[in-house]
Each structure stands twice: as C-alpha cells, then as structure tokens.
PDB file of C-alpha atoms and ligand atoms in Angstrom:
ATOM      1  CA  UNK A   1      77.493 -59.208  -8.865  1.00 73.00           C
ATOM      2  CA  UNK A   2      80.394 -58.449 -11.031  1.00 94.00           C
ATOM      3  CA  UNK A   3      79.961 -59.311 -15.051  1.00 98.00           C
ATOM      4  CA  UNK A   4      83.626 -58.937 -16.618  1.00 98.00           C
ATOM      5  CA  UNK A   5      84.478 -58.370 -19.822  1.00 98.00           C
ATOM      6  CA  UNK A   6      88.514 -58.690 -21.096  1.00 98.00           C
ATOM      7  CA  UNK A   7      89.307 -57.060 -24.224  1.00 98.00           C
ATOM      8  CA  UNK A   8      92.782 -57.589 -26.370  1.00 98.00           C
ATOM      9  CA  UNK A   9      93.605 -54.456 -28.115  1.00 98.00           C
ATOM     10  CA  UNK A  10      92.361 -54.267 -31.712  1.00 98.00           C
ATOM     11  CA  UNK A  11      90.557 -58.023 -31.758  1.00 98.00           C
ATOM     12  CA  UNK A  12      87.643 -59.040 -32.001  1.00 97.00           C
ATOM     13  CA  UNK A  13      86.846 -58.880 -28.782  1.00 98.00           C
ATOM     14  CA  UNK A  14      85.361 -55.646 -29.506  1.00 98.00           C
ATOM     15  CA  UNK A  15      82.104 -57.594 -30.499  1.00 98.00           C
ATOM     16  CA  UNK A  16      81.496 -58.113 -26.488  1.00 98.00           C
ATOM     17  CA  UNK A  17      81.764 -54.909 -25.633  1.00 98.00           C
ATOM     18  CA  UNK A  18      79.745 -53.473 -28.680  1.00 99.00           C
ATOM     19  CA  UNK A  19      77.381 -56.605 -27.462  1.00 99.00           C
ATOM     20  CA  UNK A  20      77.459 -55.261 -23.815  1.00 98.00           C
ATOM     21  CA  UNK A  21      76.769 -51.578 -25.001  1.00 98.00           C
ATOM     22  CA  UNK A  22      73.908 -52.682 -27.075  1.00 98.00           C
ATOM     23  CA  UNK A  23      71.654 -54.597 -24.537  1.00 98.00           C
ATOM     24  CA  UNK A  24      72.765 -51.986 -22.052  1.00 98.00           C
ATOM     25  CA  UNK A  25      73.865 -54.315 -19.174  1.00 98.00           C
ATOM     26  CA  UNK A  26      76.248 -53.010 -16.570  1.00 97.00           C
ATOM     27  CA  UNK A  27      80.155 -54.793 -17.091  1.00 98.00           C
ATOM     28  CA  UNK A  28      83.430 -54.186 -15.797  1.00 98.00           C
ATOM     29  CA  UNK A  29      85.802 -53.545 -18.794  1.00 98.00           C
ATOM     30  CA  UNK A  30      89.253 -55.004 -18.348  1.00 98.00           C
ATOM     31  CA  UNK A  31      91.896 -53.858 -21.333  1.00 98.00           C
ATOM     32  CA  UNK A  32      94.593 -55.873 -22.524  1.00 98.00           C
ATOM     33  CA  UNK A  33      97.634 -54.561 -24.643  1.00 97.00           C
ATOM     34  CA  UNK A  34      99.091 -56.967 -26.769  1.00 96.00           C
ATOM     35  CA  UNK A  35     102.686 -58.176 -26.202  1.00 95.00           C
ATOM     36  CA  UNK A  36     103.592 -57.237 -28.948  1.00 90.00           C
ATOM     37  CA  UNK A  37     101.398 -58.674 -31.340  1.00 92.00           C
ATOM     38  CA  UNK A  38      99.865 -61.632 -29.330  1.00 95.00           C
ATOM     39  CA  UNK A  39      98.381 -62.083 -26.070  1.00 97.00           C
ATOM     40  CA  UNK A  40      99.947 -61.482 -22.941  1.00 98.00           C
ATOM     41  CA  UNK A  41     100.497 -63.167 -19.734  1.00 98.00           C
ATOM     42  CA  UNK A  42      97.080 -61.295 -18.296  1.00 98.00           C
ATOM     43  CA  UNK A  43      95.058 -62.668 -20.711  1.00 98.00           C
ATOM     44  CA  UNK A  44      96.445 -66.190 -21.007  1.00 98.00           C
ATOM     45  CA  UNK A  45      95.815 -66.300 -16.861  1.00 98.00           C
ATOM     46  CA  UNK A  46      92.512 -66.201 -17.940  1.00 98.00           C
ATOM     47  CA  UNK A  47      91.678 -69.051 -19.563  1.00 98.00           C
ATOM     48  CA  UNK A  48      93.626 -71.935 -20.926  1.00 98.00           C
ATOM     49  CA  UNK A  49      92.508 -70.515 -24.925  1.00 98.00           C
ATOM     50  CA  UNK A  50      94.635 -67.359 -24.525  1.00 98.00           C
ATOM     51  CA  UNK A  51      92.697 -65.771 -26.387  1.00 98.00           C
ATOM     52  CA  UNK A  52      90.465 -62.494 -26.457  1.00 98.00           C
ATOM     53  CA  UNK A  53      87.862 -62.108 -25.476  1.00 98.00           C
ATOM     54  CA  UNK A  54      87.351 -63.460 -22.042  1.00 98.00           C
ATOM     55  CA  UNK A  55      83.987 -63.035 -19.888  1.00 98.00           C
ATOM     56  CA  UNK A  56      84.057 -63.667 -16.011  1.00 98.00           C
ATOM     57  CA  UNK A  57      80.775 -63.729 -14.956  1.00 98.00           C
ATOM     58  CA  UNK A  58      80.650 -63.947 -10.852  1.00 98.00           C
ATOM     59  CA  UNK A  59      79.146 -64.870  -9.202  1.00 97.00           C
ATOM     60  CA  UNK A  60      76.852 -66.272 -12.286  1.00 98.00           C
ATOM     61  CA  UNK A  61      73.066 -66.415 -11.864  1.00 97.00           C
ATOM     62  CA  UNK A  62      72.897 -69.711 -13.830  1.00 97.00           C
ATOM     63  CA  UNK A  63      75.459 -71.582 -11.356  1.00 97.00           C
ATOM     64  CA  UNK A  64      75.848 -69.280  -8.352  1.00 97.00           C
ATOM     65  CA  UNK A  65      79.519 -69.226  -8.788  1.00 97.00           C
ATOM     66  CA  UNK A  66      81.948 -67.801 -10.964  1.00 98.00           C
ATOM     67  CA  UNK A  67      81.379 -68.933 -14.626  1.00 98.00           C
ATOM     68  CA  UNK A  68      84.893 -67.851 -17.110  1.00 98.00           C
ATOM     69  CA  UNK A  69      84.055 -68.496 -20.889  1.00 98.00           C
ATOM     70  CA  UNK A  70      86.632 -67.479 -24.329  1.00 98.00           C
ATOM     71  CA  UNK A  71      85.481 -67.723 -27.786  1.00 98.00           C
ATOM     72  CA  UNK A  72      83.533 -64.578 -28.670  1.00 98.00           C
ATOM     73  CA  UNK A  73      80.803 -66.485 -29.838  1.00 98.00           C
ATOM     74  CA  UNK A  74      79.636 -68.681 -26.782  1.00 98.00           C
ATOM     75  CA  UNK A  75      80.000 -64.761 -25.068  1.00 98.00           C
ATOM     76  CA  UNK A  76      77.682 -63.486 -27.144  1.00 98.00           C
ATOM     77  CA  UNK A  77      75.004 -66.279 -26.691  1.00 98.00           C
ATOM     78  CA  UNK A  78      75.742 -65.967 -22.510  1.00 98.00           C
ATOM     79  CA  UNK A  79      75.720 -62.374 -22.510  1.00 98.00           C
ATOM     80  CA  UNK A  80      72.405 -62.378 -24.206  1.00 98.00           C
ATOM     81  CA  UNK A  81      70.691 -65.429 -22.526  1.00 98.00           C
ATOM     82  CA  UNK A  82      71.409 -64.299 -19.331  1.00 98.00           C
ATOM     83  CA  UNK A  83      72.221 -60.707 -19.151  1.00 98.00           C
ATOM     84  CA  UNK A  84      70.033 -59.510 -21.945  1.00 98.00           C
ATOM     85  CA  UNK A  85      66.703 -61.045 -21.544  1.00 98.00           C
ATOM     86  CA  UNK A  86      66.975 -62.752 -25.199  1.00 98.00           C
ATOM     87  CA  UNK A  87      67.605 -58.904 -26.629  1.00 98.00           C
ATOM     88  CA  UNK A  88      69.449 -59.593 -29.723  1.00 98.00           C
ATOM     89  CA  UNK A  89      69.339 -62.930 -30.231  1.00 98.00           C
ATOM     90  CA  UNK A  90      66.916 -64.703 -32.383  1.00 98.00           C
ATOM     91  CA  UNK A  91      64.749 -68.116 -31.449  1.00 97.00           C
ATOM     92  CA  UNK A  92      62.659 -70.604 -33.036  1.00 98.00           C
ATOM     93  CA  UNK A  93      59.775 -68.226 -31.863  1.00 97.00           C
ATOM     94  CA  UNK A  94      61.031 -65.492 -34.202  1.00 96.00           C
ATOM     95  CA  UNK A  95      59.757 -67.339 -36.927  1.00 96.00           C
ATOM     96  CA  UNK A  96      61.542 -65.792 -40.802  1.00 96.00           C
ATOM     97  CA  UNK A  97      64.333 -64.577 -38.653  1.00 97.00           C
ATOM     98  CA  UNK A  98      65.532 -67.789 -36.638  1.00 98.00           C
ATOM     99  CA  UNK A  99      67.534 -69.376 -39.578  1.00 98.00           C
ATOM    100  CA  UNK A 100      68.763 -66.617 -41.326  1.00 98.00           C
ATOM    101  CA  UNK A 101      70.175 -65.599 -37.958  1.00 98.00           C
ATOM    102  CA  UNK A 102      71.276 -68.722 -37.178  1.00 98.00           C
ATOM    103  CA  UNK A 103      73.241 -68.844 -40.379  1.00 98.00           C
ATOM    104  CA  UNK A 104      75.210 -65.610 -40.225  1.00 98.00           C
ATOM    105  CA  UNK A 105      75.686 -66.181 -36.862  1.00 98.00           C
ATOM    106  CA  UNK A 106      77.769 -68.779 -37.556  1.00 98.00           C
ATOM    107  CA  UNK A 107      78.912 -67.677 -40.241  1.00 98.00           C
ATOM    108  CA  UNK A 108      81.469 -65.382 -38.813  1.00 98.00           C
ATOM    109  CA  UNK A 109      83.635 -67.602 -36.840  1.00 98.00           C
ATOM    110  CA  UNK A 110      82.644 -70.686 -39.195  1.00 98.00           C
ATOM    111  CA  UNK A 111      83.649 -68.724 -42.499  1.00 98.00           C
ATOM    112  CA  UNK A 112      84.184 -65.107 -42.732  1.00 98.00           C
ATOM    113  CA  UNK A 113      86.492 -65.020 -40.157  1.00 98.00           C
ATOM    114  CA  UNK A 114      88.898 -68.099 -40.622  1.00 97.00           C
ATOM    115  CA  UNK A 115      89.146 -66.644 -44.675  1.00 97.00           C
ATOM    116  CA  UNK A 116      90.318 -63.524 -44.280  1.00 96.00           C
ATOM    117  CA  UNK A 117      92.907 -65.030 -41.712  1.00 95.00           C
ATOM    118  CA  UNK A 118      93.697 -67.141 -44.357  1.00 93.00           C
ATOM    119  CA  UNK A 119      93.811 -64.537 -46.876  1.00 93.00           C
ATOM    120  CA  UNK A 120      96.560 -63.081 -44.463  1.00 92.00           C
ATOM    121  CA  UNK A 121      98.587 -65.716 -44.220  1.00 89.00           C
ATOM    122  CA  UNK A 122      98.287 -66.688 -48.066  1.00 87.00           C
ATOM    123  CA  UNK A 123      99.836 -62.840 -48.784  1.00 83.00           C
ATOM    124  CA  UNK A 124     103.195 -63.682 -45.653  1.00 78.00           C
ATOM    125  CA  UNK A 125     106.343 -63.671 -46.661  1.00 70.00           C
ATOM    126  CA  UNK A 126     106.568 -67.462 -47.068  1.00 70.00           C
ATOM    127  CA  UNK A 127     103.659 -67.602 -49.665  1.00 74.00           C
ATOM    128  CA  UNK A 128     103.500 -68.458 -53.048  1.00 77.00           C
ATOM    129  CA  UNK A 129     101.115 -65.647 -55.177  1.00 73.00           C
ATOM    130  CA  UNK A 130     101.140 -68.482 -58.441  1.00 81.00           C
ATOM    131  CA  UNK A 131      99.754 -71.118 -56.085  1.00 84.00           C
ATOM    132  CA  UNK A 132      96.296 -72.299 -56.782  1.00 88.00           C
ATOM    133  CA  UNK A 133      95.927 -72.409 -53.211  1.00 86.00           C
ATOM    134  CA  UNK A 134      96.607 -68.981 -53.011  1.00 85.00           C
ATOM    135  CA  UNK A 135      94.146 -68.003 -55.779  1.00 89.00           C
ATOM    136  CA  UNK A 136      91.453 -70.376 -54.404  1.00 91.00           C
ATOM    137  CA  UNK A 137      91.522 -68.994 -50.657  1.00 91.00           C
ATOM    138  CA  UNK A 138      90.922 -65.071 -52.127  1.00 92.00           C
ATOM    139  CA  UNK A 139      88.097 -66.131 -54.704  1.00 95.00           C
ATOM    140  CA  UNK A 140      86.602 -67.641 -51.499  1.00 96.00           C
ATOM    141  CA  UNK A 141      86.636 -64.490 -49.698  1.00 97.00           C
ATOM    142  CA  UNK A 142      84.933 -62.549 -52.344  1.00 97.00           C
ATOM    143  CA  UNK A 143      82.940 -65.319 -53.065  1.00 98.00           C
ATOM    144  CA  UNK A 144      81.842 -64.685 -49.525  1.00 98.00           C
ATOM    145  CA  UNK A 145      81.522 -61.100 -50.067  1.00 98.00           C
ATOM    146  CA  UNK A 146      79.593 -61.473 -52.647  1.00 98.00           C
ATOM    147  CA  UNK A 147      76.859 -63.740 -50.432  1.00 98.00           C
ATOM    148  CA  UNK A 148      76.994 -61.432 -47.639  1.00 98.00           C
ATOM    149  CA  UNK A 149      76.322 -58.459 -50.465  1.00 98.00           C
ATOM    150  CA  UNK A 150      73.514 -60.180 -51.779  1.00 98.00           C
ATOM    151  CA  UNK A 151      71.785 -60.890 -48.211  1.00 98.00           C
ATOM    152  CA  UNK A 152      71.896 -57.552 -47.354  1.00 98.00           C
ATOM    153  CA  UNK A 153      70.773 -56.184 -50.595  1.00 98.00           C
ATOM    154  CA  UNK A 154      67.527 -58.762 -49.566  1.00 98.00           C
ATOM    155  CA  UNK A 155      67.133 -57.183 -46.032  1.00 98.00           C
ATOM    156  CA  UNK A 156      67.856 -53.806 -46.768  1.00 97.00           C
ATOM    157  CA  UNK A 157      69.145 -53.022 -43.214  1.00 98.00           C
ATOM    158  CA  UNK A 158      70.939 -56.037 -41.594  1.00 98.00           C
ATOM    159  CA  UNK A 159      71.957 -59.929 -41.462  1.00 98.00           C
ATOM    160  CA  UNK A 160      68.950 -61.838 -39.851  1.00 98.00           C
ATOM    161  CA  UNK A 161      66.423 -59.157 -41.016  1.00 97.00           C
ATOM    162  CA  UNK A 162      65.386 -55.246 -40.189  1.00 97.00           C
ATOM    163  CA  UNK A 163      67.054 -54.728 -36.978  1.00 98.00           C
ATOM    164  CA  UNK A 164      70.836 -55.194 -35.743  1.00 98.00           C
ATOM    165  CA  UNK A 165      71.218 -59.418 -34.170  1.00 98.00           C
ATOM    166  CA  UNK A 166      74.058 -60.841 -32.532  1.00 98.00           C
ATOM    167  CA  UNK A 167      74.833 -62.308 -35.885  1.00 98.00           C
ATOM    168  CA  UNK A 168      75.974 -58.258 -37.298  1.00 98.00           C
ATOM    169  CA  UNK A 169      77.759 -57.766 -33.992  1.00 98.00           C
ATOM    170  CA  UNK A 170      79.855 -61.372 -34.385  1.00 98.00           C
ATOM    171  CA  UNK A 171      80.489 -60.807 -38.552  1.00 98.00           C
ATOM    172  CA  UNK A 172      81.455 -56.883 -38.405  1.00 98.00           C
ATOM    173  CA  UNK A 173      85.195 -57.319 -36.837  1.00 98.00           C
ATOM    174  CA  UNK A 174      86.088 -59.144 -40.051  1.00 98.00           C
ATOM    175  CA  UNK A 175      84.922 -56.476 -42.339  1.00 98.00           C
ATOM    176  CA  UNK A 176      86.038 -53.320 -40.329  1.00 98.00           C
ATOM    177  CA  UNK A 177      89.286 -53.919 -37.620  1.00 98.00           C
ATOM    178  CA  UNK A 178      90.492 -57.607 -39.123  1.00 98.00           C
ATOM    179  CA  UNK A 179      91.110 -55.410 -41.844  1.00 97.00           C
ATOM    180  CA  UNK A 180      93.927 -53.575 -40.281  1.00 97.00           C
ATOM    181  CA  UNK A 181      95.767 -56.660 -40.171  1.00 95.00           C
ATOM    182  CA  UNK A 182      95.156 -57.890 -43.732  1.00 95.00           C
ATOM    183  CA  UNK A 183      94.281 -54.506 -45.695  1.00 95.00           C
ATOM    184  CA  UNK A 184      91.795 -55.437 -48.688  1.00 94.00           C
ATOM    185  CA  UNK A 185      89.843 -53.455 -49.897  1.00 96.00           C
ATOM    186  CA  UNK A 186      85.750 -53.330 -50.588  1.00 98.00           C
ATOM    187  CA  UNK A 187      84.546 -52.559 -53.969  1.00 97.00           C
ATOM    188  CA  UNK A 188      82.351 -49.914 -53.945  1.00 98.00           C
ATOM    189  CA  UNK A 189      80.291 -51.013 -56.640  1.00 98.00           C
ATOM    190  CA  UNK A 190      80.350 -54.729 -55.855  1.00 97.00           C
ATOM    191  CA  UNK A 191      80.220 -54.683 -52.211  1.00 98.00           C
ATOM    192  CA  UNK A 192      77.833 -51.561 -52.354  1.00 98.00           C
ATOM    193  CA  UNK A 193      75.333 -53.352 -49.619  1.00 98.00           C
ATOM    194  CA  UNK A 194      78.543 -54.184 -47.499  1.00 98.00           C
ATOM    195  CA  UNK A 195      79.360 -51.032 -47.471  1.00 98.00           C
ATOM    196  CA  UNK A 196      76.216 -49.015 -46.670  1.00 98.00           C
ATOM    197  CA  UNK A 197      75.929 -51.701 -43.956  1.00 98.00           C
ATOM    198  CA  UNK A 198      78.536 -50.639 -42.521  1.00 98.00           C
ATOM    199  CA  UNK A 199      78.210 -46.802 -42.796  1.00 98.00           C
ATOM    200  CA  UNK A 200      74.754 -47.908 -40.843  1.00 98.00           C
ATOM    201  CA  UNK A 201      76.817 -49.405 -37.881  1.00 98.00           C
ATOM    202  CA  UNK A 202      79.292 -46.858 -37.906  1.00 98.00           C
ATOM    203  CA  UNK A 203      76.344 -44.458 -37.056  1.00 98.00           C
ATOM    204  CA  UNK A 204      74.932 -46.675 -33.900  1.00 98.00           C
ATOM    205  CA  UNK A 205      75.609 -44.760 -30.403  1.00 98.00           C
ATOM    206  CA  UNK A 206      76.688 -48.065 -28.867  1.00 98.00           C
ATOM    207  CA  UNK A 207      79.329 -49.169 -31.808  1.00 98.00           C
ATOM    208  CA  UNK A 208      80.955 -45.597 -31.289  1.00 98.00           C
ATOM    209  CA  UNK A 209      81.071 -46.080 -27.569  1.00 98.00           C
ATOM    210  CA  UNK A 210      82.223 -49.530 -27.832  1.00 98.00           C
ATOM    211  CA  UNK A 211      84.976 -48.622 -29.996  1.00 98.00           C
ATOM    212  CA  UNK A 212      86.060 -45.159 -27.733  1.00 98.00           C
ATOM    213  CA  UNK A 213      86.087 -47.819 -24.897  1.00 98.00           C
ATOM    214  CA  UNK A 214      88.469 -50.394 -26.687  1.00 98.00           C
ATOM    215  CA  UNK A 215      90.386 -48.065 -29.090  1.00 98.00           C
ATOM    216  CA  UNK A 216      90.149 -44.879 -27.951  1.00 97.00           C
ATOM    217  CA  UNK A 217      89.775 -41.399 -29.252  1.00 96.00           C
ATOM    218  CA  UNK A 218      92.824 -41.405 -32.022  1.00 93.00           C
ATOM    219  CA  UNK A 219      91.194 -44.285 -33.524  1.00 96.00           C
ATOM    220  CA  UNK A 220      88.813 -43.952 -36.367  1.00 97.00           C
ATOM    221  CA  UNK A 221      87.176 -47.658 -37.500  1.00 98.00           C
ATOM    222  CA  UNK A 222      88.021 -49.080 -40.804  1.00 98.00           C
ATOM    223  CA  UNK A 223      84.596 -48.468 -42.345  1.00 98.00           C
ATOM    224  CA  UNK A 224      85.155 -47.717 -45.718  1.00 98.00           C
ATOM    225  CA  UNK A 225      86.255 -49.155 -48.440  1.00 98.00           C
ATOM    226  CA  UNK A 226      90.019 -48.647 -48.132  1.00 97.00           C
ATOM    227  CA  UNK A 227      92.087 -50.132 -45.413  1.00 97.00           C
ATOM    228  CA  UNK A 228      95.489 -49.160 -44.843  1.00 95.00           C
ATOM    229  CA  UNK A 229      97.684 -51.739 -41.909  1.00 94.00           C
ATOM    230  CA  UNK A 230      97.457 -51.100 -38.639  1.00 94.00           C
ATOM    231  CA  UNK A 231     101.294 -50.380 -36.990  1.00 89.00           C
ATOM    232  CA  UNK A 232     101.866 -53.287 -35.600  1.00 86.00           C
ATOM    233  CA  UNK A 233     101.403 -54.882 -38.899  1.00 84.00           C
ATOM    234  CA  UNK A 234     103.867 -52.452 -40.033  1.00 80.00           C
ATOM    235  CA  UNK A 235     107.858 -54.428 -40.147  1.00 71.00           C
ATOM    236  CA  UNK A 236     110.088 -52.148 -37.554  1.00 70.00           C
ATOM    237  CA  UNK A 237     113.423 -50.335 -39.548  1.00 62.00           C
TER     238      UNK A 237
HETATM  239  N1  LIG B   1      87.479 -67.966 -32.089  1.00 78.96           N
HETATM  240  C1  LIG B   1      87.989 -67.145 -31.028  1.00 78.96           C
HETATM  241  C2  LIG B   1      89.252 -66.479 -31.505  1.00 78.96           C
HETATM  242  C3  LIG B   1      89.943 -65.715 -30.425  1.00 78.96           C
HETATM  243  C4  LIG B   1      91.247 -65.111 -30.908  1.00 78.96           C
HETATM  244  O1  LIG B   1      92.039 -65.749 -31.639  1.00 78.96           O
HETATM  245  N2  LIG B   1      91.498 -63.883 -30.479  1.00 78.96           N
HETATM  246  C5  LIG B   1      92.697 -63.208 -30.890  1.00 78.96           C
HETATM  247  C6  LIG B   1      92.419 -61.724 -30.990  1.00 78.96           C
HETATM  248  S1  LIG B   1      91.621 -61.306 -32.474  1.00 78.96           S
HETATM  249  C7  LIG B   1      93.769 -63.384 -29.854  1.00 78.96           C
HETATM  250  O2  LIG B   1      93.500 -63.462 -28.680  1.00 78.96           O
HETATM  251  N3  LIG B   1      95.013 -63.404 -30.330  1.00 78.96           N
HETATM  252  C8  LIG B   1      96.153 -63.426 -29.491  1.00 78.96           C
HETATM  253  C9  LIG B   1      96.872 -64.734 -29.449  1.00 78.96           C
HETATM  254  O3  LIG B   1      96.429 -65.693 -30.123  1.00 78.96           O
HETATM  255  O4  LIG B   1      97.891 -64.796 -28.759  1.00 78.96           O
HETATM  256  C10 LIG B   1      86.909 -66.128 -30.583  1.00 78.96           C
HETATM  257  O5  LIG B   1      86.006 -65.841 -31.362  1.00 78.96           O
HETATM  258  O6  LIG B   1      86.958 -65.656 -29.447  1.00 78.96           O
END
C-alpha cells in the first residue's frame, strides 16, 4: 500500500505533511520545486487543479483502487478518516469541540486564506492604496486577526479547544509561510494570543520535522511577528 503525499515548495501543502507527521502514518513524500513561481508540469500531471498539495492514495482502502485528491482541505479530512483513525479531527461525538472545530476548520480556506491572498494582490503593482477596496480588504484581515486572537485567548492553547485539530494544522500556513509572500506583520500586543500560538506550534516535534522535510535545514519558519519576503517574491535586477 503506497499513501503519497506531493508537496509544492513553500505552499501550503506543508499542512499534509505536518498532518501526516502528526497522526504518525507512514507516506511517501514527493517534492515539487516551483517553476518559477507556479506549479510545474509534475504537479499539474497530477490532477487537473494544478495545484499543491496532491494525495495519491493506492491502492485506497475505501475503493480498492487508486484514489488522487487536491485541495488541502478534503486531504486533511481523508488523511484523518482513513489513515488516522479519527486522530485529529473532531465529530458530533466530541460534544463543545465539534462546532468550534468545524468553524476554524473552515475557516482557513473559507476566510483566512483567500484575505491575505487578497491582501497581496491589493499591495501589486497595479493597485490603488486610496481605494476603498483596498482599505476594506486589510481591515478584513485584521478584523480576522482580531477573531482568531480572541478565540485563542478563550482556549488558551488552540482553535477547537486544548489540544492541536486539523483546524490549527489547515489555518497555520496563512499566519507563518503565506507570509513570505505577502510580509505583514503581527502586533505583538494585539495579536499577543496569535502569537504565543504560534511559538506553541513552532515547539511541536512533528511541525519541525514537517518543515525540515518540505523546507529544509536553511529554512527557519516565519513565526514571529516580523516577516520579511521570501526570494522569489523578491523582483530579479
Ligand atoms: N485551495 C487549494 C489551494 C491550492 C493552491 O493554490 N496551492 C498553491 C500553492 S500555495 C499552488 O499550487 N500554486 C501554484 C499554481 O497555482 O500554479 C488547497 O487548499 O489545496
């Protein structure tokens, strides 16, 4: 049984393999490097998305043949279903936990995600700093800050509750490595929580191994509060 997982270069495919090195499960780690900045041809052979990550699963013990899936998030909820015994993930049986998790879950991909890319795009070259739209798209994102802050000033520890869920391991890419390619930075005093939070997953033996495995050993994950662009953010001379 081989359980693949594809990773693009400093992307948010990290979450799979921080996912993978979490619940433990034995995986096959493909890397990508991106051509230049997007994906290349052996990732968009994958899967018609073109887009990292990508999990081949095969043969797969839900259809006993080879199951391909993109989108980081419907990884997470395979990897976990049928790799990781539930580990991670939260039901209806969890009681407190279930829609909190639910929520954040979500949240990354639904929100967190899609605003900082917007951020990005609202600071190009082609952008206009006095449009509203402009102003409105970064009040959003600390707007969203600010929620994420507040939740984890509640929990004291992480998003759905006490212990690390699938929903930290989807929403921490935005606040750490996404941040290479659109450098803002956190407040120390407003996003305090944020911040500890992340000093907490910085510290977790399978976030460092994850990250050795995508990034190697030069690279040291954006977990404080200043974020400086990655190179290839960085115009050539
Ligand atoms: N919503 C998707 C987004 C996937 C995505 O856009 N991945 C980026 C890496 S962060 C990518 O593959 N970019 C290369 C490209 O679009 O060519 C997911 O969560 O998997």
């Amino acid at each position: 049984m081989v359980l693949t997982l594809h990773h693009l270069g400093l992307s948010q495919s990290e979450r799979v393999i921080w996912l993978a090195e979490e619940l433990g499960i034995d995986y096959k780690y493909v890397h990508h490097n991106r051509d230049p900045i997007f994906s290349p041809q052996s990732i968009k052979d994958l899967h018609p998305a073109g887009t990292a990550p990508v999990m081949e699963d095969d043969p797969s013990p839900v259809t006993g043949s080879k199951v391909v899936i993109a989108e980081s998030g419907a990884i997470a909820d395979y990897l976990i279903a049928v790799h990781g015994n539930g580990r991670l993930g939260r039901t209806a049986k969890d009681g407190a936990e279930y829609a909190p998790y639910l929520e954040w879950f979500h949240f990354a991909n639904g929100s967190l995600q899609p605003t900082l890319f917007r951020v990005m795009m609202a600071r190009g070259p082609a952008s206009d700093s006095k449009s509203p739209v402009v102003a409105h798209t970064v009040a959003k994102w600390n707007h969203l800050l600010d929620m994420m802050d507040a939740r984890l000033g509640e929990t004291g520890a992480y998003l759905a509750g006490k212990e690390l869920s699938a929903a930290d391991i989807m929403t921490v890419f935005t606040l750490t490595t996404m941040r290479g390619f659109c450098p803002i930075e956190l407040d120390t005093v407003k996003n305090a929580n944020i911040l500890a939070y992340l000093k907490r997953i910085g510290e977790r033996p399978a976030y460092q191994k994850a990250m050795l495995k995508c990034e190697g050993e030069g690279f040291k994950p954006v977990l404080g509060s200043k974020a400086e662009a990655f190179n290839i953010m960085k115009p050539k001379i």
